[in-house]
PDB file of C-alpha atoms in Angstrom:
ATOM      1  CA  UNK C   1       1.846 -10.679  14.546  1.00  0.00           C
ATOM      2  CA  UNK C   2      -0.556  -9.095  11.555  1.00  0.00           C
ATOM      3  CA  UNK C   3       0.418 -11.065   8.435  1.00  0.00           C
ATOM      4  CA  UNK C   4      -1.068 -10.897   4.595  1.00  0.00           C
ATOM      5  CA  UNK C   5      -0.084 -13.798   2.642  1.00  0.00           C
ATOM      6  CA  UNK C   6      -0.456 -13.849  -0.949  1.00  0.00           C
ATOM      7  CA  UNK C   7       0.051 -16.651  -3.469  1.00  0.00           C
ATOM      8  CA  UNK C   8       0.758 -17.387  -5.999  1.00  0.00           C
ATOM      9  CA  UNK C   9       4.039 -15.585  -6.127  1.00  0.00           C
ATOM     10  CA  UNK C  10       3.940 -14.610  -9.793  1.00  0.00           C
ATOM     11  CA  UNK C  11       1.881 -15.726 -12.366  1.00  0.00           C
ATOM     12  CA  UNK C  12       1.358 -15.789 -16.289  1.00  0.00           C
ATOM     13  CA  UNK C  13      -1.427 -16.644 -18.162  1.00  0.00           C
ATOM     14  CA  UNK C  14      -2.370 -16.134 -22.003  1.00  0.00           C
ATOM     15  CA  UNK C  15      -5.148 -13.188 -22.922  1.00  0.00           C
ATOM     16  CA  UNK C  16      -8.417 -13.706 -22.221  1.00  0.00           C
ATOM     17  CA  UNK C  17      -8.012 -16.742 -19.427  1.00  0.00           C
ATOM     18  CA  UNK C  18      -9.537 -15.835 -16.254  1.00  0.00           C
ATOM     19  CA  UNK C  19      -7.165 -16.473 -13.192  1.00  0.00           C
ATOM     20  CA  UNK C  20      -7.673 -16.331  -9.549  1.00  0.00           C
ATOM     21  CA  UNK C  21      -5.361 -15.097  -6.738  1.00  0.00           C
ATOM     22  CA  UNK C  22      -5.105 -15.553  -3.314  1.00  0.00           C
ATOM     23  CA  UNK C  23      -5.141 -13.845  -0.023  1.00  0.00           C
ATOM     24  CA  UNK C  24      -4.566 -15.228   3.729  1.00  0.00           C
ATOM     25  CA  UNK C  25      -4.443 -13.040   6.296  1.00  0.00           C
ATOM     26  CA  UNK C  26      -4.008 -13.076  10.080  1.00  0.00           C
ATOM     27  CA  UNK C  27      -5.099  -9.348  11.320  1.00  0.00           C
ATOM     28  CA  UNK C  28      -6.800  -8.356  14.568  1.00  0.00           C
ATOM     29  CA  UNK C  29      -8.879  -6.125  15.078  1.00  0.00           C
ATOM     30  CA  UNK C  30      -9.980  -6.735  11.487  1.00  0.00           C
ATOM     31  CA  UNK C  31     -11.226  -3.586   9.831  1.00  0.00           C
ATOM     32  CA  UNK C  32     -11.582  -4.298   5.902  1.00  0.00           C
ATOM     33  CA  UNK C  33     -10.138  -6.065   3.257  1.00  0.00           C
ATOM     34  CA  UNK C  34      -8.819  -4.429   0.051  1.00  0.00           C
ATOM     35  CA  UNK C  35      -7.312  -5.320  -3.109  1.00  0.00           C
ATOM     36  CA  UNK C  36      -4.647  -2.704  -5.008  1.00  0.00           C
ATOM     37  CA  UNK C  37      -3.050  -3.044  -8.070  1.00  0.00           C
ATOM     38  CA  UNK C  38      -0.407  -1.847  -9.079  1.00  0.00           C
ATOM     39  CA  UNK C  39       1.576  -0.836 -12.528  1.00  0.00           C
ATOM     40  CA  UNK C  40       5.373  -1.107 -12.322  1.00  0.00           C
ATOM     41  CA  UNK C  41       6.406   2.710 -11.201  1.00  0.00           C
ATOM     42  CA  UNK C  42       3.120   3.647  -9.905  1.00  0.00           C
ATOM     43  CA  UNK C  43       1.523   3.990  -6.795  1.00  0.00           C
ATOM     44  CA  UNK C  44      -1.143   1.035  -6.223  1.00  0.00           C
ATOM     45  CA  UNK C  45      -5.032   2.028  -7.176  1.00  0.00           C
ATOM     46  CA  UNK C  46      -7.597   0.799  -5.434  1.00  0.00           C
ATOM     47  CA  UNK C  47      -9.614  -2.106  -7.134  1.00  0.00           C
ATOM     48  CA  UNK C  48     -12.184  -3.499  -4.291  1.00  0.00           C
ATOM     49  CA  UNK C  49     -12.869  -2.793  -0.350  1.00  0.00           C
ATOM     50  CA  UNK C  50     -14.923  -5.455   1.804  1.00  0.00           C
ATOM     51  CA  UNK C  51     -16.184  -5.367   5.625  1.00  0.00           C
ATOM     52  CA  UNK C  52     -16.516  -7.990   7.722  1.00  0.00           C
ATOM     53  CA  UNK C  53     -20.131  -8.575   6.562  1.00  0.00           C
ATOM     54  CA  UNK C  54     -19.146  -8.726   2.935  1.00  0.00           C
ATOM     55  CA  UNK C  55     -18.664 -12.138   0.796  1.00  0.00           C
ATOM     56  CA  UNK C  56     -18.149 -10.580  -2.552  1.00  0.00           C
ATOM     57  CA  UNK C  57     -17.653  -7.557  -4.482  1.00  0.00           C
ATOM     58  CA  UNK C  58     -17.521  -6.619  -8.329  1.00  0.00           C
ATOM     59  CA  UNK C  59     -15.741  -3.783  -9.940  1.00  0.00           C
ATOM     60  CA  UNK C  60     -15.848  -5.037 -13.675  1.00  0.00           C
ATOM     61  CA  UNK C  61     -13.904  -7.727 -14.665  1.00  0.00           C
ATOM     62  CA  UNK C  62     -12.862  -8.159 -10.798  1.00  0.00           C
ATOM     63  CA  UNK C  63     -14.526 -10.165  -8.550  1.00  0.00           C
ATOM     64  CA  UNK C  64     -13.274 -10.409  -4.783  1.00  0.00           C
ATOM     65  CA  UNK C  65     -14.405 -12.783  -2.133  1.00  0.00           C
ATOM     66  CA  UNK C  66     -14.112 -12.420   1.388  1.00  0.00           C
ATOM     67  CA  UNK C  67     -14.472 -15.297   4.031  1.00  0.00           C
ATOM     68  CA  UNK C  68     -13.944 -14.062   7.578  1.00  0.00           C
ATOM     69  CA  UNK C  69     -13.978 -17.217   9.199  1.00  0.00           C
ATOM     70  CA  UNK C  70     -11.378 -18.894   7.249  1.00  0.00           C
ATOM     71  CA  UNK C  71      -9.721 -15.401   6.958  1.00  0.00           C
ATOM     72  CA  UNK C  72      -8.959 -16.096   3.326  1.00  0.00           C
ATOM     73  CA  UNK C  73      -9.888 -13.773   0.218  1.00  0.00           C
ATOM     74  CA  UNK C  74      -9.252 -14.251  -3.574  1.00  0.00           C
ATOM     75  CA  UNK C  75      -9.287 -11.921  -6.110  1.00  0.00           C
ATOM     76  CA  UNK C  76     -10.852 -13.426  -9.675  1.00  0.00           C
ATOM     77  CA  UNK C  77     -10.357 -11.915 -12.573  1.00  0.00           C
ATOM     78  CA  UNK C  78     -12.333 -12.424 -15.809  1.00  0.00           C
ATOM     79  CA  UNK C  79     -11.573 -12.370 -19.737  1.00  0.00           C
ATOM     80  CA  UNK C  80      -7.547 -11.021 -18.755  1.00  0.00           C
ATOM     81  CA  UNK C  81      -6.093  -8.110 -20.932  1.00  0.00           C
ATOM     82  CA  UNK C  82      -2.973  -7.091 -21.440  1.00  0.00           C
ATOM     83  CA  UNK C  83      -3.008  -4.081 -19.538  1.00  0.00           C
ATOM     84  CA  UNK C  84      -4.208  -6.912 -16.464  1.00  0.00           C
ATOM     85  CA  UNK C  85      -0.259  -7.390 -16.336  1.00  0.00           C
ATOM     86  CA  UNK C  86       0.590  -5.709 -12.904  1.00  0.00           C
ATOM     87  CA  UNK C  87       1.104  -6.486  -9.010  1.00  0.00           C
ATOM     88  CA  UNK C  88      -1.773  -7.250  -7.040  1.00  0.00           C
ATOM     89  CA  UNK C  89      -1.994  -6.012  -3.400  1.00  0.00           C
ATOM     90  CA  UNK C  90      -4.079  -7.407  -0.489  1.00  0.00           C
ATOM     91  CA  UNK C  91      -4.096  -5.068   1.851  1.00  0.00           C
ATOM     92  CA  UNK C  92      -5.507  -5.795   5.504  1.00  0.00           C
ATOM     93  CA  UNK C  93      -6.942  -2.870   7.180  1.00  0.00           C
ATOM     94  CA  UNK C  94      -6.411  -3.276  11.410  1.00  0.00           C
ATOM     95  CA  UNK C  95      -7.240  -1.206  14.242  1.00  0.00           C
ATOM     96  CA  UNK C  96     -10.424  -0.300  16.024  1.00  0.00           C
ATOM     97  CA  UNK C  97     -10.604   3.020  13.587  1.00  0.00           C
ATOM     98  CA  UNK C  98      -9.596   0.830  10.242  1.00  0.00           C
ATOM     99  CA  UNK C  99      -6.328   3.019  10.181  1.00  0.00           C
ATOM    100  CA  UNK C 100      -3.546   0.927   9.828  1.00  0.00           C
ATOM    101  CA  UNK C 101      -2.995  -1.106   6.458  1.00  0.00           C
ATOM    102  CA  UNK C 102      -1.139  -4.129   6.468  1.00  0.00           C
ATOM    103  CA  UNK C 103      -0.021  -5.256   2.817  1.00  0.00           C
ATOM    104  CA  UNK C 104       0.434  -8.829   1.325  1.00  0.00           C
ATOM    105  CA  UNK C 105       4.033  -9.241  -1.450  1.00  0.00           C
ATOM    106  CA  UNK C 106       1.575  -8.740  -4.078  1.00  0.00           C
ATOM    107  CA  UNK C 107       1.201 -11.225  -7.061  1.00  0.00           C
ATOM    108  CA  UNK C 108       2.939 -10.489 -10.269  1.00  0.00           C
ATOM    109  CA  UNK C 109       0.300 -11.064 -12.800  1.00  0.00           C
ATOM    110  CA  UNK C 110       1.734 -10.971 -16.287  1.00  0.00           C
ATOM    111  CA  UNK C 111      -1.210 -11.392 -19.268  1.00  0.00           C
ATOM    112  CA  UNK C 112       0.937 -12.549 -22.678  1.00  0.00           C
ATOM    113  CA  UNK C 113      -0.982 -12.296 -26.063  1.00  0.00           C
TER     114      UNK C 113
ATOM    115  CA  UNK H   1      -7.264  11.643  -9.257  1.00  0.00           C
ATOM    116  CA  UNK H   2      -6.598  11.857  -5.367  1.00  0.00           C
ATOM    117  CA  UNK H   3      -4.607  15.053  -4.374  1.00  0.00           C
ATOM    118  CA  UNK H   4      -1.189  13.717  -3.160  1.00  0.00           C
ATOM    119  CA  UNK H   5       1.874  15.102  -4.113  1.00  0.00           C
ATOM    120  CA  UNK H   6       5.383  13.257  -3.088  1.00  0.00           C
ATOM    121  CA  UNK H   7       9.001  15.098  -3.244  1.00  0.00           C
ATOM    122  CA  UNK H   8      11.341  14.980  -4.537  1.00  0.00           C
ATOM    123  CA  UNK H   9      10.315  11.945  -7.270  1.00  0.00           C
ATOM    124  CA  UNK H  10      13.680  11.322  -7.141  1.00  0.00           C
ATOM    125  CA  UNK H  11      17.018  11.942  -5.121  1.00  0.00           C
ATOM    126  CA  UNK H  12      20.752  10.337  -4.946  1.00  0.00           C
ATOM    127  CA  UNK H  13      22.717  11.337  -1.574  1.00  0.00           C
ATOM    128  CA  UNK H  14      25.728  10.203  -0.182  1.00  0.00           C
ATOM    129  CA  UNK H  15      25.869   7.746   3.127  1.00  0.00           C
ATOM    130  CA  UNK H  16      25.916   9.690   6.240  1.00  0.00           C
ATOM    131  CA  UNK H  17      23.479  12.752   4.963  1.00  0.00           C
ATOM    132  CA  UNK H  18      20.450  13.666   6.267  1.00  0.00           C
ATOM    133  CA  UNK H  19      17.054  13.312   4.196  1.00  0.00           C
ATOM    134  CA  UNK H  20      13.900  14.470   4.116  1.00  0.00           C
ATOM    135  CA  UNK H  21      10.680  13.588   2.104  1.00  0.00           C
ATOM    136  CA  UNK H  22       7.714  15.360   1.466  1.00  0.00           C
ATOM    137  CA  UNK H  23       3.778  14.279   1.121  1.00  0.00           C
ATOM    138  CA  UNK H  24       1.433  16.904   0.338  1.00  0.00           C
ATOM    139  CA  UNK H  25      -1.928  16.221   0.319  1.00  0.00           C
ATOM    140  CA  UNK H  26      -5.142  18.243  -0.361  1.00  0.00           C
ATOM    141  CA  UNK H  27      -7.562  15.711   0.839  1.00  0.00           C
ATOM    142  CA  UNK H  28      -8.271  17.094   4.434  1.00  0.00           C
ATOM    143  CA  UNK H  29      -7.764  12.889   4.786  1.00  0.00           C
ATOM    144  CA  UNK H  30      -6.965  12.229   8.481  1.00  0.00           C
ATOM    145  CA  UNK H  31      -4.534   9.452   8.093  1.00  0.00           C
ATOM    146  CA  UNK H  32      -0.932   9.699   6.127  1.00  0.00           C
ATOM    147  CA  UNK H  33       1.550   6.884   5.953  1.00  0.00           C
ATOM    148  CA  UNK H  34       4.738   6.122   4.942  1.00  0.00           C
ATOM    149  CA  UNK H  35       5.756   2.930   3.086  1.00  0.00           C
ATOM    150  CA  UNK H  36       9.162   1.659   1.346  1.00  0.00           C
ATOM    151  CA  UNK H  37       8.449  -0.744  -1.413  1.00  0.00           C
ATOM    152  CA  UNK H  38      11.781  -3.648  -2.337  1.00  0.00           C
ATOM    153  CA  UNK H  39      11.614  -6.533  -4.014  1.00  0.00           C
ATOM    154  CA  UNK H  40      10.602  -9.220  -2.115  1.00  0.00           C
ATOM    155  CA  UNK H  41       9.462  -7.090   0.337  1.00  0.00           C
ATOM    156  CA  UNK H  42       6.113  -5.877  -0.885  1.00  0.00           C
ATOM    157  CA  UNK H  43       5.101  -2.634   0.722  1.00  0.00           C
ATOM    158  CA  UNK H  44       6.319  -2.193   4.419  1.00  0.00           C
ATOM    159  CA  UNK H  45       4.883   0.147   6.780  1.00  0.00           C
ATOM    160  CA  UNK H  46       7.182   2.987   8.169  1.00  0.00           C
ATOM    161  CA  UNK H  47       5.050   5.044  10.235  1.00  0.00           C
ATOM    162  CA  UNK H  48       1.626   6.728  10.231  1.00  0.00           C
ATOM    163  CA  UNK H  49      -0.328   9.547  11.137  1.00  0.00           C
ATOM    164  CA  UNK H  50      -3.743   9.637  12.429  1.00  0.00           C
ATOM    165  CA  UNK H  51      -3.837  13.511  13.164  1.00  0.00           C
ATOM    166  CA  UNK H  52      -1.993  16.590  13.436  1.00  0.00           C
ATOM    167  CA  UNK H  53       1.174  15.714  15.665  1.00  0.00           C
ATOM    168  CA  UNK H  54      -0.185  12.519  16.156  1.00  0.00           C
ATOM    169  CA  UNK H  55       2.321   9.708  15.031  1.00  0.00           C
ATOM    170  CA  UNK H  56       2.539   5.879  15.182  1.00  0.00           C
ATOM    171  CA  UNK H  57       5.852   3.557  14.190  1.00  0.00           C
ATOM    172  CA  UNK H  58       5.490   0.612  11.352  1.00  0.00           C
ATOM    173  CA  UNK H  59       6.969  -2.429  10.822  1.00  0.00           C
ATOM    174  CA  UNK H  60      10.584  -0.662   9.634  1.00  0.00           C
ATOM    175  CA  UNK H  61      10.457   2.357  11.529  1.00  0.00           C
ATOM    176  CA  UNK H  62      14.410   1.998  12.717  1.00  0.00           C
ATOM    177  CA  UNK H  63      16.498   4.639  10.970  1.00  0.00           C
ATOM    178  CA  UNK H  64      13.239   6.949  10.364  1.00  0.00           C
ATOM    179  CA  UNK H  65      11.429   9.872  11.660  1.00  0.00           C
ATOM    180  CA  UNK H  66       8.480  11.662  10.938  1.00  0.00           C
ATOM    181  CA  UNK H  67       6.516  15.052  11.544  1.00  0.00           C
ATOM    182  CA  UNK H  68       3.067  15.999  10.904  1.00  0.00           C
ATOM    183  CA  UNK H  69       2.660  19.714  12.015  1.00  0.00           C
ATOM    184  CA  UNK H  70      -0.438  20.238   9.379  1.00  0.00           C
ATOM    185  CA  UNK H  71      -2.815  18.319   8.370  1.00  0.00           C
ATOM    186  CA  UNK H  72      -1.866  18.463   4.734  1.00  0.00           C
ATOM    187  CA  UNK H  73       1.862  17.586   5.143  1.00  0.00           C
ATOM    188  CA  UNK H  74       3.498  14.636   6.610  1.00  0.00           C
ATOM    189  CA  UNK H  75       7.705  14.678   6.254  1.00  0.00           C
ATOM    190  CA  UNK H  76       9.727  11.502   6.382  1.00  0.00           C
ATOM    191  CA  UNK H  77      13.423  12.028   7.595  1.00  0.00           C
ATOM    192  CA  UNK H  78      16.310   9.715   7.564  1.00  0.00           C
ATOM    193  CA  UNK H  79      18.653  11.576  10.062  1.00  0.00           C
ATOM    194  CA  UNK H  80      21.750   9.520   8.662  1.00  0.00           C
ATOM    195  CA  UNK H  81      20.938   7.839   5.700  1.00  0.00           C
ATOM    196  CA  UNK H  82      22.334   4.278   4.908  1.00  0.00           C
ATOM    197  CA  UNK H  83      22.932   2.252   1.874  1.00  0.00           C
ATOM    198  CA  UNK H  84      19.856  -0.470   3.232  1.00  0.00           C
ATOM    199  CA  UNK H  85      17.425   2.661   2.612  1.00  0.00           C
ATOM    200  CA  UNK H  86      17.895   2.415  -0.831  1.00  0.00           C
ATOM    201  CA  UNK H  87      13.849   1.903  -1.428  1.00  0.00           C
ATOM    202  CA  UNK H  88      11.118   3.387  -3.143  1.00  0.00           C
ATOM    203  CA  UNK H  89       9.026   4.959  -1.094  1.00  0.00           C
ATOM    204  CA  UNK H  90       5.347   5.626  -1.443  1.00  0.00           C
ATOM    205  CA  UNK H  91       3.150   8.121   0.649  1.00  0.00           C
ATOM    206  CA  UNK H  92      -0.794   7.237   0.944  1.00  0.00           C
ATOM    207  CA  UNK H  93      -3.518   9.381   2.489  1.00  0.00           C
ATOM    208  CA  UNK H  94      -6.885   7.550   4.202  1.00  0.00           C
ATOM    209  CA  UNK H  95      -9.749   8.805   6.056  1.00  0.00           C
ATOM    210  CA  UNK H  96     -10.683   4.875   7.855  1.00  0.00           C
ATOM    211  CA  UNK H  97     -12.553   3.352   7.844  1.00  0.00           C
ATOM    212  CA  UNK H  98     -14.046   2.629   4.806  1.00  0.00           C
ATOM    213  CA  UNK H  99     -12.628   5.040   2.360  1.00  0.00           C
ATOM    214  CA  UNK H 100      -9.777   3.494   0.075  1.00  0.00           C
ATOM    215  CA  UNK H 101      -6.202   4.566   0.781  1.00  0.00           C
ATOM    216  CA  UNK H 102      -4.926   6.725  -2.161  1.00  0.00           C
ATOM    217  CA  UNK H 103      -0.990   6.702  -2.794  1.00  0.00           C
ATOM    218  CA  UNK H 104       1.217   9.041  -4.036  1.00  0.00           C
ATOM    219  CA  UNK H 105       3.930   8.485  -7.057  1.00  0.00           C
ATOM    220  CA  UNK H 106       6.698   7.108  -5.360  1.00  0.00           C
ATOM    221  CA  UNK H 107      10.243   8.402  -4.327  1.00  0.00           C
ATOM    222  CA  UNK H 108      12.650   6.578  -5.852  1.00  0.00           C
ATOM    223  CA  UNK H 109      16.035   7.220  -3.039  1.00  0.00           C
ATOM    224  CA  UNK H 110      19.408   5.709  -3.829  1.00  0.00           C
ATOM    225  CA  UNK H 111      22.259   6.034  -1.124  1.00  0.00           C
ATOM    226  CA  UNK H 112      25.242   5.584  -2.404  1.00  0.00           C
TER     227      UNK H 112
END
């Protein structure tokens, strides 16, 4: 069965720690890995998207890695700001063509001044 | 931002009525899906769309229909709605299988 694990569950840390989360998946055929976030009563947006070949990707104060063998990701996340405080997504994508997303709970990430 | 439009944003109905949601898109993306989002739940897959008339069932598909006659529009029916459909649900476009899936607002449904 495709799974996406995520952990920790929720999670609060003070402005300007970094903090890392956590992604296990089991997903075959693996396409790509992605990481969403999400604001409470908003669609998720799109923070990082890695291939098979990929170890790590930036997109500012996000950094995610990507081990395929251990089929494990994190997502790190540098110098938190308040508006940090959302749900965090790993998101799976299966399927020869990539076209079918399989979603972790999410992490609640609350940033507290 | 991505063109995706979901409707109604939000709608009460009464057990036993039939219900229909709307995504719009004006992506020309190839691949629509349907998700409900509950706590505890994360987002869970209802069905998807690769192509015109061309649909697949997710991981909660019981209770749930779809229909993709054009490209740009994929529908989401609940023939007899139930109180356990209560849900938020979220529409995303994708053309896989690198692009990033891009969601829509959210439905928020209550049956009551």
């Amino acid at each position: 069965k495709n799974q996406v694990e995520q952990s920790p569950q929720s999670l609060i840390i003070l402005e300007g720690k970094n903090c890392t989360l956590q992604c296990n998946y089991t997903v075959s055929p693996f396409s790509n890995l992605r990481w969403y976030k999400q604001d409470t009563g908003r669609g998720p947006v799109s923070l990082t998207i890695m291939t098979f070949s990929e170890n790590t990707k930036s997109n500012g104060r996000y950094t995610a890695t990507l081990d395929a063998d251990t089929k494990q990701s994190s997502l790190h996340i540098t110098a938190s700001q308040l508006s940090d405080s959302a749900s965090y997504i790993c998101v799976v994508s299966a399927g020869n063509q990539g076209g079918k997303l399989i979603f972790g709970q999410g992490t609640e990430l609350s940033v507290k001044p | 931002d991505a063109g995706i439009t979901q409707s109604p944003r939000h709608k009460v109905t009464e057990t036993g009525t039939p219900v229909t949601l709307r995504c719009h898109q004006t992506e020309n993306h190839r691949y629509m899906y349907w998700y409900r989002q509950d706590p505890g739940h994360g987002l869970r897959l209802i069905h998807y769309s690769y192509g015109v008339k061309d649909t697949d069932k997710g991981e909660v598909s019981d209770g749930y229909s779809v229909s993709r006659s054009k490209t740009e529009d994929f529908l989401l029916t609940l023939e007899s709605a139930t109180s356990s459909q209560t849900s938020v649900y979220f529409c995303a476009i994708s053309e896989p299988p690198l692009t990033e899936a891009f969601f829509g607002q959210g439905t928020r449904l209550t049956v009551v």
